[in-house]
Structures are given as C-alpha cells and as structure tokens.
Short mmCIF file of C-alpha atoms and ligand atoms in Angstrom, two decimals:
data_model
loop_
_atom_site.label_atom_id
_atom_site.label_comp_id
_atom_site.label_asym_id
_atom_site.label_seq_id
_atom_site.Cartn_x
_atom_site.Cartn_y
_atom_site.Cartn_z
CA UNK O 25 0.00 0.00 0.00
CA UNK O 26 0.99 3.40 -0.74
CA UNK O 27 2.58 5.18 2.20
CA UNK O 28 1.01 8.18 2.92
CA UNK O 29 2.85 9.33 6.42
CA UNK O 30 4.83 12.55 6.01
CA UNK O 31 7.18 14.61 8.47
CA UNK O 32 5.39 17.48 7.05
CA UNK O 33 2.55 17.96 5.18
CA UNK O 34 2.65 21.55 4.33
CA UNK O 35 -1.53 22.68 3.32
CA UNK O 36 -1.03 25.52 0.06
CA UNK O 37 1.03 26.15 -2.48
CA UNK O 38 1.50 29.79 -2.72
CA UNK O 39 5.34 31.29 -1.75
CA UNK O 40 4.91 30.10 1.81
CA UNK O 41 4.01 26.97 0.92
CA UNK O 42 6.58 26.32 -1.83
CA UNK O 43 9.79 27.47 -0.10
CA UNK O 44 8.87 25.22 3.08
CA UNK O 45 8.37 22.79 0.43
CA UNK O 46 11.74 23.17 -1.16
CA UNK O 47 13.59 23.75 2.83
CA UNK O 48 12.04 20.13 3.76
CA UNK O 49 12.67 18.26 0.56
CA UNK O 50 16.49 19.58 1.02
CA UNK O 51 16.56 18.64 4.81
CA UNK O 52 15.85 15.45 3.78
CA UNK O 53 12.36 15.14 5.08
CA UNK O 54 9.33 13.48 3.69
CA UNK O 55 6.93 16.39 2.59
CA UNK O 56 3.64 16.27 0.64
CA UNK O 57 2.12 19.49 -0.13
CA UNK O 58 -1.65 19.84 -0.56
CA UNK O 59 -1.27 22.24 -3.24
CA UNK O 60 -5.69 23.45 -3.42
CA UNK O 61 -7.13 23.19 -6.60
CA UNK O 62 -6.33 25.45 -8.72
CA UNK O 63 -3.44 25.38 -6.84
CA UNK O 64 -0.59 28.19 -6.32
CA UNK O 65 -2.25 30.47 -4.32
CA UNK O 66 -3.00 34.58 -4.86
CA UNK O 67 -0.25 34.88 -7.02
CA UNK O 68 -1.60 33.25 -10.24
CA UNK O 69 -4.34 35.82 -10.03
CA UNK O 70 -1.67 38.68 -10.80
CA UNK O 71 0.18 39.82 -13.50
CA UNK O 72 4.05 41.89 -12.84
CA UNK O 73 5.70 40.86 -9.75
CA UNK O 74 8.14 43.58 -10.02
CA UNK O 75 9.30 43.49 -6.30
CA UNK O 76 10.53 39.70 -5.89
CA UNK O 77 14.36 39.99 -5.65
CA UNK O 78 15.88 38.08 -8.09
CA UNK O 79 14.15 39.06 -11.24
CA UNK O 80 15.44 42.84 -11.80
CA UNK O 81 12.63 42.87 -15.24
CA UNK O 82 10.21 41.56 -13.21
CA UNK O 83 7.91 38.27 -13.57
CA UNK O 84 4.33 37.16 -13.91
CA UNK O 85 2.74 35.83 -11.23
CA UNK O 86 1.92 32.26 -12.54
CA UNK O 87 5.22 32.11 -13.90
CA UNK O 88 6.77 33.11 -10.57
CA UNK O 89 4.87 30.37 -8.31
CA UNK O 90 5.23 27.70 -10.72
CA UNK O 91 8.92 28.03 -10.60
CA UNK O 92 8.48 27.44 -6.47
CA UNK O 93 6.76 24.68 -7.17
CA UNK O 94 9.38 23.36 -9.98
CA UNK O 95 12.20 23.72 -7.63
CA UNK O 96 10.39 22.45 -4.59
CA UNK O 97 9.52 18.90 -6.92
CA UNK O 98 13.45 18.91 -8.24
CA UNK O 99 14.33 18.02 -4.32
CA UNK O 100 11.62 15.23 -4.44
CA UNK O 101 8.76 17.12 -2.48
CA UNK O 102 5.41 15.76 -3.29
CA UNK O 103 2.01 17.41 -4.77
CA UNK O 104 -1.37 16.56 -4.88
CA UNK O 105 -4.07 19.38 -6.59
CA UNK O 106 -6.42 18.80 -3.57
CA UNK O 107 -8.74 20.79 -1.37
CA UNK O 108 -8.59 20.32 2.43
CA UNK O 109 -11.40 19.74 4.18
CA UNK O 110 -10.65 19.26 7.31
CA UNK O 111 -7.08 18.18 10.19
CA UNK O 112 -7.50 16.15 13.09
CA UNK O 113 -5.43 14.57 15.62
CA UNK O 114 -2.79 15.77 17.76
CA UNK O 115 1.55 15.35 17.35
CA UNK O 116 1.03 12.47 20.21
CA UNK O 117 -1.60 10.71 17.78
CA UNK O 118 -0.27 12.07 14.24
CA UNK O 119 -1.83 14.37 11.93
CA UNK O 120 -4.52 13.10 9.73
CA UNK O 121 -5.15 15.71 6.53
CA UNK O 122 -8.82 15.00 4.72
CA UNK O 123 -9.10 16.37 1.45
CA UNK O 124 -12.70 17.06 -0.70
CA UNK O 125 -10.75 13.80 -3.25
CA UNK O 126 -11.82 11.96 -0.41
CA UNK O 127 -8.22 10.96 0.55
CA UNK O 128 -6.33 10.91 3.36
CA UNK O 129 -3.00 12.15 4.45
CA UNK O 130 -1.03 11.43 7.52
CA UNK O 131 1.34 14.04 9.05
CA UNK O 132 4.04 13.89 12.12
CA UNK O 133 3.60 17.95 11.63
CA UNK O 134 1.60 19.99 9.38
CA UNK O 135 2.18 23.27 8.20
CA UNK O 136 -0.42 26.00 7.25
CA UNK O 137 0.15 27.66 4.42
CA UNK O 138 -3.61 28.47 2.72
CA UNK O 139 -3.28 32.10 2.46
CA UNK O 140 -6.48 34.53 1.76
CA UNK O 141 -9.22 34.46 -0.62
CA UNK O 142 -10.79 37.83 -2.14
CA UNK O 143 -13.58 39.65 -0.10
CA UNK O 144 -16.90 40.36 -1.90
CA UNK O 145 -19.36 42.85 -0.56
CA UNK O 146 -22.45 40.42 -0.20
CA UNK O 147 -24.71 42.36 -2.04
CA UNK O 148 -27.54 39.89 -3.28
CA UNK O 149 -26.92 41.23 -7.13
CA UNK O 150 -23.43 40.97 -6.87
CA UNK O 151 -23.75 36.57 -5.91
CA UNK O 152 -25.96 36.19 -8.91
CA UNK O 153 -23.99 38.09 -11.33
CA UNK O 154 -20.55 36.66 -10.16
CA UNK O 155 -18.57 35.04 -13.49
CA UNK O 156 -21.51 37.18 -15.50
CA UNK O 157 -19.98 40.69 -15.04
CA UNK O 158 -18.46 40.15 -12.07
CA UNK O 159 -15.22 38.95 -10.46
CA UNK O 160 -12.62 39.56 -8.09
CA UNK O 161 -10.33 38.95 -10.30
CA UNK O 162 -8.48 41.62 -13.17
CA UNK O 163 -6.17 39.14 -14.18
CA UNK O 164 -8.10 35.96 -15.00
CA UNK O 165 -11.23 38.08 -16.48
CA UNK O 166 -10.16 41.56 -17.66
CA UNK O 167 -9.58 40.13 -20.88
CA UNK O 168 -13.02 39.76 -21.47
CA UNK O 169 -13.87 43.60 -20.75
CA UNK O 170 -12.02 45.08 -24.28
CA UNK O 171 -13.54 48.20 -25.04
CA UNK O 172 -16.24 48.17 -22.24
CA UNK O 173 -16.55 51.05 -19.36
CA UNK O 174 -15.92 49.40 -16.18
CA UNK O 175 -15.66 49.24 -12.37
CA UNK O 176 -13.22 48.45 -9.40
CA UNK O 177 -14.34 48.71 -6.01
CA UNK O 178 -11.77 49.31 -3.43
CA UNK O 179 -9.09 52.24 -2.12
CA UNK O 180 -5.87 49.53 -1.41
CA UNK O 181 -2.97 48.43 -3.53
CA UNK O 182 -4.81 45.94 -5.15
CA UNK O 183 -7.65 48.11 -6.23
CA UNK O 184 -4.92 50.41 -7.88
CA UNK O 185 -3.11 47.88 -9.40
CA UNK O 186 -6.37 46.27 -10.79
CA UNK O 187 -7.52 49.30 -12.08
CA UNK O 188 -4.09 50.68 -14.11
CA UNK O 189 -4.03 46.83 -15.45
CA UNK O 190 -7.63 46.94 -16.62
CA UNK O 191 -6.98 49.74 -18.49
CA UNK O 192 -5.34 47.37 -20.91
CA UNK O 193 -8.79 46.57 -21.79
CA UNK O 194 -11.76 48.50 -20.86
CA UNK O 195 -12.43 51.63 -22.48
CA UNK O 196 -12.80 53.23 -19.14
CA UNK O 197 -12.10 52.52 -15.62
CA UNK O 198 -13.93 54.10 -12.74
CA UNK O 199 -12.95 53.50 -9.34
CA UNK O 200 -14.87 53.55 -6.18
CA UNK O 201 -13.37 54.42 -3.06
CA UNK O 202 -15.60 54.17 -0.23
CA UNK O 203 -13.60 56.61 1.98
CA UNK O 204 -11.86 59.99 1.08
CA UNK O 205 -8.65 60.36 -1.43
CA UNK O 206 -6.75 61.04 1.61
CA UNK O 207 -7.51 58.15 3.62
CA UNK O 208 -7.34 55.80 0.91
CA UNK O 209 -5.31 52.87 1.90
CA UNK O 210 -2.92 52.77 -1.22
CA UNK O 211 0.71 53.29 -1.40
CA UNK O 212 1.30 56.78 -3.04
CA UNK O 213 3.33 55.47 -5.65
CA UNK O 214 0.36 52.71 -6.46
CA UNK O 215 -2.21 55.74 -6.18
CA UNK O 216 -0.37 57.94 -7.89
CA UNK O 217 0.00 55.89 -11.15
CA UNK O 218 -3.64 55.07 -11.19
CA UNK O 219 -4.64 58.66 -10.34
CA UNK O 220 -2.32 59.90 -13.41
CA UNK O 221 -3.90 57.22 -15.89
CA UNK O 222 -6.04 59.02 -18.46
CA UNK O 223 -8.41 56.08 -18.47
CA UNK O 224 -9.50 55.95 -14.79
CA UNK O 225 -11.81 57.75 -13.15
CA UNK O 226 -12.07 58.35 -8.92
CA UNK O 227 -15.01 57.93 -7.19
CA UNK O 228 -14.27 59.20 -3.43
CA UNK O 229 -17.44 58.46 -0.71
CA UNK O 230 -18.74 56.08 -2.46
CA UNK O 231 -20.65 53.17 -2.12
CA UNK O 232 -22.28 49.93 -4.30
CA UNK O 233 -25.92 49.61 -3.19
CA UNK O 234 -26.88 47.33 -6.38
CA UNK O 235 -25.23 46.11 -9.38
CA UNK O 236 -27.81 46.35 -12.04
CA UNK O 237 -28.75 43.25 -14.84
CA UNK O 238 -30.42 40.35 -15.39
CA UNK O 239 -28.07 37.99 -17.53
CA UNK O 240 -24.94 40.46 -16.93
CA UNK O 241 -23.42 43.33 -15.36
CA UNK O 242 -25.53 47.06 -17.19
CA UNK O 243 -24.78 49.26 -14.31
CA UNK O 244 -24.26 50.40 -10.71
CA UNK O 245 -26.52 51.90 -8.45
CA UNK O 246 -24.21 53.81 -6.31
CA UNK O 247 -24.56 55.97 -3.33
CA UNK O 248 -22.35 59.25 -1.76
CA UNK O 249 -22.02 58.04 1.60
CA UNK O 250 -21.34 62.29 2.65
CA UNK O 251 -24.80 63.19 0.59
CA UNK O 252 -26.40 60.73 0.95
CA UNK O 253 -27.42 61.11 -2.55
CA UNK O 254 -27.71 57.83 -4.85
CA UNK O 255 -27.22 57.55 -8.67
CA UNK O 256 -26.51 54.97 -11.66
CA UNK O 257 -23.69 53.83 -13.25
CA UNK O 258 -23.71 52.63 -16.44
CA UNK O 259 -20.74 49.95 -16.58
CA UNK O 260 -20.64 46.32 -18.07
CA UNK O 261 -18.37 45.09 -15.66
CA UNK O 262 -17.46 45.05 -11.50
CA UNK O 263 -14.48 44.43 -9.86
CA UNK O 264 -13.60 43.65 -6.66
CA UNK O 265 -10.48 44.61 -4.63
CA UNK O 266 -11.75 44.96 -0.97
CA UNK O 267 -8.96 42.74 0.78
CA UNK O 268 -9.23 38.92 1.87
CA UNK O 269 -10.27 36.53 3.79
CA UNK O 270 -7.85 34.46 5.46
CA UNK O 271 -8.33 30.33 4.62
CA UNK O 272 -8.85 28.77 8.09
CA UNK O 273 -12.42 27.45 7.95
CA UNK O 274 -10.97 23.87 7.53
CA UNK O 275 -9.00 24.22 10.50
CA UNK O 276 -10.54 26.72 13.32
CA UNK O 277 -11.68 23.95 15.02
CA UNK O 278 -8.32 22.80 16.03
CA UNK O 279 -6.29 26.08 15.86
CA UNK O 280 -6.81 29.19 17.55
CA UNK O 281 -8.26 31.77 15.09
CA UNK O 282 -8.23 35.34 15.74
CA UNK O 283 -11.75 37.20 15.48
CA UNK O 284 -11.39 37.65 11.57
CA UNK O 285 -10.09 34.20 10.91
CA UNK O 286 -6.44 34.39 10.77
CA UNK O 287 -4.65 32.09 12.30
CA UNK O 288 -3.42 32.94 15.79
CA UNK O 289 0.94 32.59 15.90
CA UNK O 290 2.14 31.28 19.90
CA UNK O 291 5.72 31.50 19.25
CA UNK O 292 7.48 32.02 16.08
CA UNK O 293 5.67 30.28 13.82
CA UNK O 294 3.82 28.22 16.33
CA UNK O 295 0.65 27.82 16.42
CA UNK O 296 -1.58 26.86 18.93
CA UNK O 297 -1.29 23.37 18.50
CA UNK O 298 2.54 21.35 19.10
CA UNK O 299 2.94 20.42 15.57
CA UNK O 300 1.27 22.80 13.52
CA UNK O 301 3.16 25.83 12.38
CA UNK O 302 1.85 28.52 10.53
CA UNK O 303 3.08 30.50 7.23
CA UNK O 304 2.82 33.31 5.03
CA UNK O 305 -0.60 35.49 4.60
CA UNK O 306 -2.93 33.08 6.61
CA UNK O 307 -2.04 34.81 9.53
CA UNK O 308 -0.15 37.90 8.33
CA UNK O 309 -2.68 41.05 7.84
CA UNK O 310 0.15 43.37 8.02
CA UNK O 311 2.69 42.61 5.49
CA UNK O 312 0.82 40.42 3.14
CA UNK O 313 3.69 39.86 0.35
CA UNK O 314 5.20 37.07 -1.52
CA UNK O 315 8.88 37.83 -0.29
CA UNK O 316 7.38 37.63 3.70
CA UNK O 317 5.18 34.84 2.91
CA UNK O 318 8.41 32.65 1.33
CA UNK O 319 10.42 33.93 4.39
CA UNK O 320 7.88 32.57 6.50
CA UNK O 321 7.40 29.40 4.50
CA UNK O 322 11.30 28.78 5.34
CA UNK O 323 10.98 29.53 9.01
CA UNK O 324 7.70 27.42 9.87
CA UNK O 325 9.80 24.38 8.07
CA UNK O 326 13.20 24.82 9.96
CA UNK O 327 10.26 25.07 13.26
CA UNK O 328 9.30 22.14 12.41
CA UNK O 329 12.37 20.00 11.45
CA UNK O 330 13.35 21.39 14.80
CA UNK O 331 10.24 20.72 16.56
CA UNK O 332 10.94 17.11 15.36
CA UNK O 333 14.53 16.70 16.29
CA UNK O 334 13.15 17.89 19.64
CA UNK O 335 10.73 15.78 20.03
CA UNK O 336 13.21 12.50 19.17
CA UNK O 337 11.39 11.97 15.51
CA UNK O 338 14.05 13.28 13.67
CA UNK O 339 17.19 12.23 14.12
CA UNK O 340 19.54 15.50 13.06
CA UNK O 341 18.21 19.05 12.21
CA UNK O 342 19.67 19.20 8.14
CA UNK O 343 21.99 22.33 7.55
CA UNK O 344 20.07 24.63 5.34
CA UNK O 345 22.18 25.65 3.05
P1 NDP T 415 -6.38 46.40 1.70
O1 NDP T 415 -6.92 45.82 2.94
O2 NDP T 415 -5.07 47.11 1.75
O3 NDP T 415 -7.44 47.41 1.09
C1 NDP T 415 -8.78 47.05 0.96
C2 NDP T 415 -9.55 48.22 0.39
O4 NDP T 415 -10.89 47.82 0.16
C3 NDP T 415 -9.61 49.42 1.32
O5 NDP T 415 -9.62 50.59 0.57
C4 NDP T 415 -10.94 49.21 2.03
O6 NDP T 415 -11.55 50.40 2.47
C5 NDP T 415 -11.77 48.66 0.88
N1 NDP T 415 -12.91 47.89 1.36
C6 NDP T 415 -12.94 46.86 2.24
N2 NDP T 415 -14.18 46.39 2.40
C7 NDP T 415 -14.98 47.16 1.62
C8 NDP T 415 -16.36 47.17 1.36
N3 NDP T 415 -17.19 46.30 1.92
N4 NDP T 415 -16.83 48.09 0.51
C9 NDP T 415 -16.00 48.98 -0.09
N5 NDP T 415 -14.68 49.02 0.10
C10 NDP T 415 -14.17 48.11 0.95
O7 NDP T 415 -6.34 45.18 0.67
P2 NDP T 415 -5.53 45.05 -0.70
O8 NDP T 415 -6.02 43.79 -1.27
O9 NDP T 415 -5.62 46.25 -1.52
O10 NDP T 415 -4.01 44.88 -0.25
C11 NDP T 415 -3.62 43.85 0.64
C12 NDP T 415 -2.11 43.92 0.87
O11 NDP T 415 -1.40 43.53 -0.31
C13 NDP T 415 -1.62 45.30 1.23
O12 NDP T 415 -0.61 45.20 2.19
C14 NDP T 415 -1.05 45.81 -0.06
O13 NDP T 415 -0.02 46.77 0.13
C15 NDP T 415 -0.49 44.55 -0.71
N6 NDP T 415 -0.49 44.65 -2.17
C16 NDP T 415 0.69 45.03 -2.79
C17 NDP T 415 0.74 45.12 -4.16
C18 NDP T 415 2.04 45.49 -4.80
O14 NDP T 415 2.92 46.00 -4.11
N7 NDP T 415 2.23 45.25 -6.08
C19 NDP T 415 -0.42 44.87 -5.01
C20 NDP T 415 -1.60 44.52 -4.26
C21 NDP T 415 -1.62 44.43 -2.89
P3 NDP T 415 -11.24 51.04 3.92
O15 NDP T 415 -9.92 51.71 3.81
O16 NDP T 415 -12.37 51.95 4.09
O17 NDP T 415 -11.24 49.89 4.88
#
C-alpha cells in the first residue's frame, strides 16, 4: 500500500508553501504538499511581480509560483491538486489531513500555508452576477472587458493595481473608493499611477448599493455616503479589490483563530497546536507579500524539522544551506 505518512505535510502552495516545500525536501524530510485546486495560491491571479528579488525585469505571477513549485519537486517534495477539508489529531496521535478527493494524508507535523481568498461585498446582485460581469479577479477576467466602461471597487494596492491593469482593456475605468482620497489605503506610488492614468476615473465616498442586470453586469446603483445622494452607473463590468479573507475554515476547530479568521501565531511560527506551524498570509494582515510569505514558509519548516529533532522523531536538524 501506498505510504502516505509525512514529516510534514505543508496545506497551500502559494510562496509560503513552496519554499517550506523546497527547505524540507532539502533537509531530507518526507513532505507532501496539498497544493488546493487550482493550486498556487494569490499569485496566479496577478500579472508583474516587479518586487521579488531576483528578477530585476520583473515576472508574472503564474510564472513566478510555478517556478516554487518546480524547484520544490526537483528536491523530491510531493504534490497533490487537492482541497482540504478538514485536520485532526494531535503530534502524540499524528496528523490526519482530509481532502474534498476523499483521501487521506497522515502528518508527524503539518504546516499552514492556505493564504487569503478575495472579499466580496455580499450584495444579493453581486452573488448572482458573479462570473456574469463580475469577479474579483483583473487578471483571469479583464480580458473579457475590451472596449467596455468598467468598475473596481476598493481604495488599497490591489484596487490600484487592478484598475491601471484593466486599463489594458476596458475603455474606461472608474474607481470607487468608499472613503476619502486622503484616507485611501494605497501606497502613493500605487495611487499615484492610477490617479495619473487618463483612463481611470475616482469615485471618493462612495458606495455599491446594487449592481444592475439580469443575464450580466448594465450598471451600478451607487450611493455618496457624505450626501447621501444615490445615482446609476452605467458599466458592463465590476471588480472587486476589498482585501481577503484568510483560509482557516478547515482548521478553526483545532487552531486558535483570531476574530477575523487568521490564524493565531504562539511563538514564532507556532501555532496553537505542538505540531502545527503557521506561514505566510494566513495569519499575516500586516505585510501580506510574496517575499514575507516565502520567508515565513522557510521559518515554519526549519520550526518544524526542529520541533521534530526535539521531540526524538528526527534524528539530526539538516543544515540549510
Ligand atoms: P487592503 O486591505 O489594503 O485594502 C482594501 C480596500 O478595500 C480598502 O480601501 C478598504 O476600504 C476597501 N474595502 C474593504 N471592504 C470594503 C467594502 N465592503 N466596501 C467597499 N470598500 C471596501 O487590501 P488590498 O487587497 O488592496 O491589499 C492587501 C495587501 O497587499 C496590502 O498590504 C497591499 O499593500 C499589498 N499589495 C501590494 C501590491 C504590490 O505591491 N504590487 C499589489 C496589491 C496588494 P477602507 O480603507 O475603508 O477599509
């Protein structure tokens, strides 16, 4: 029979993920990672990385996290395309990993690596017109906005960068800040290209009451949150860029969560379970980048290579370099 024990099985396969992948396949330990499906994480949903070191022309996203994962498999690490559904056990007991496959994975630590998933606003409209108009997003769906007027909701880095790539398509870009230009959350150099693109258009105080269509995305119905005063918006598409959600449903029965969902970090990258270590944006709401979440990835393995020595699984912690 197949063996399916691990001395790690690390859950996502985004920077974090990856890089713990490729610091326990060279320490010489048995690692699977449970990659999602699609797998790779938030950075297949962007385009220009221009701020990894190591690539001075920059890289695409997709290209950027498949070479983690290319490097991490070169050292023998192991990936299955799976969903998670659920961890149970303890370090005493072992680790069992349940994916939606239906299969089973068994772990002497695990380490949590699932990142965040895009924020909607939970308008009714918005549900039934997801995929039909609209999307959180640019990347994967901009394409199919050429030449249409279109909207971005959101005041962060992501909204900005969403916006100046959408321009690329859409014959018009209006954004929709539901706070003031000087309390928008963006960097100023993010802002400032977006608010210097000919093609995009500010909305400050303002708000998505509706998005308007039966089959697709027609319009907007809008609202000044200062005036009060309400109004349409006549755009084919809506985009979101409102932050994330942090991916511990699967696992907030076992781990502490914090009141939003992230995961809670004891020590390090401990969390609050002996054997389960934590990496990357999953339970970082501050710095939220790939470089941190890879530098994370490589701490929470060494933690738990160390964790194991400790503990008299592991015979010799690996050198790292
Ligand atoms: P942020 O949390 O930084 O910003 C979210 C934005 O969405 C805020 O303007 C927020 O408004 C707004 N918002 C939240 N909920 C709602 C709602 N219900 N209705 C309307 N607006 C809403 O998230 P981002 O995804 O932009 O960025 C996350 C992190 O990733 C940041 O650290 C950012 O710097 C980084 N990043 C870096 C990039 C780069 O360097 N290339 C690119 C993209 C992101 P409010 O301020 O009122 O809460």
């Amino acid at each position: 029979m197949e063996n399916k024990t691990y001395d790690s099985i690390i859950i996502g396969s985004g920077p974090s993920g990856t890089t713990a992948a490729i610091y326990g396949a060279r320490a010489d330990m048995k690692v699977l990672v449970v990659a999602g499906n699609p797998p790779g994480g938030q950075l297949t949903t962007t385009t220009d990385v221009e701020n990894f070191p190591g690539f001075p022309e920059g890289i695409m996203g997709p290209e950027l996290v498949n070479k983690f994962r290319l490097q991490a498999e070169r050292f023998g690490a192991e990936f299955v395309n799976e969903n998670v559904t659920g961890v149970f056990g303890s370090f005493e007991q072992g680790f069992v990993v349940k994916t939606e496959a239906g299969d089973e994975y068994y772990g002497k630590t695990v380490i949590l690596a699932t990142g965040a998933s895009a924020r909607y606003l939970g308008l009714e409209s918005e549900t039934r017109l997801r995929g039909k108009g609209v999307s959180a997003c640019a990347t994967c769906d901009g394409f199919f906005f050429k030449n249409k007027e279109i909207a971005v909701v959101g005041g962060g880095d992501s909204a900005m960068e969403e916006s100046t790539f959408l321009t690329k398509f859409a014959s018009k870009v209006h954004v929709l800040v539901r706070k003031d230009k000087d309390s928008m959350k963006a960097s100023k150099i993010m802002q400032n290209r977006a608010l210097h693109n000919p093609k995009i258009e500010f909305h400050f105080n303002t708000e998505v009451l509706e998005v308007l269509g039966d089959d697709s995305v027609s319009g907007l119905r809008l609202k000044n949150n200062e005036t009060g005063e309400e109004s349409k918006l006549m755009v084919q598409g809506l985009f979101l860029a409102i932050g994330h959600t942090p991916n511990t449903s699967f696992i907030a029965d076992l781990i502490e969560v914090d009141s939003v969902g992230y995961a809670v970090v004891k020590e390090r990258t401990k969390s609050s379970v002996p054997g389960i270590f934590v990496a990357g944006d999953v339970s970082d709401h501050r710095y939220r980048q790939a470089i941190t979440a890879a530098g994370a990835g490589c701490m929470a393995l060494l933690d738990a290579e160390k964790f194991l020595v400790e503990s008299g699984v592991k015979s010799e912690v690996a050198p790292s370099w």
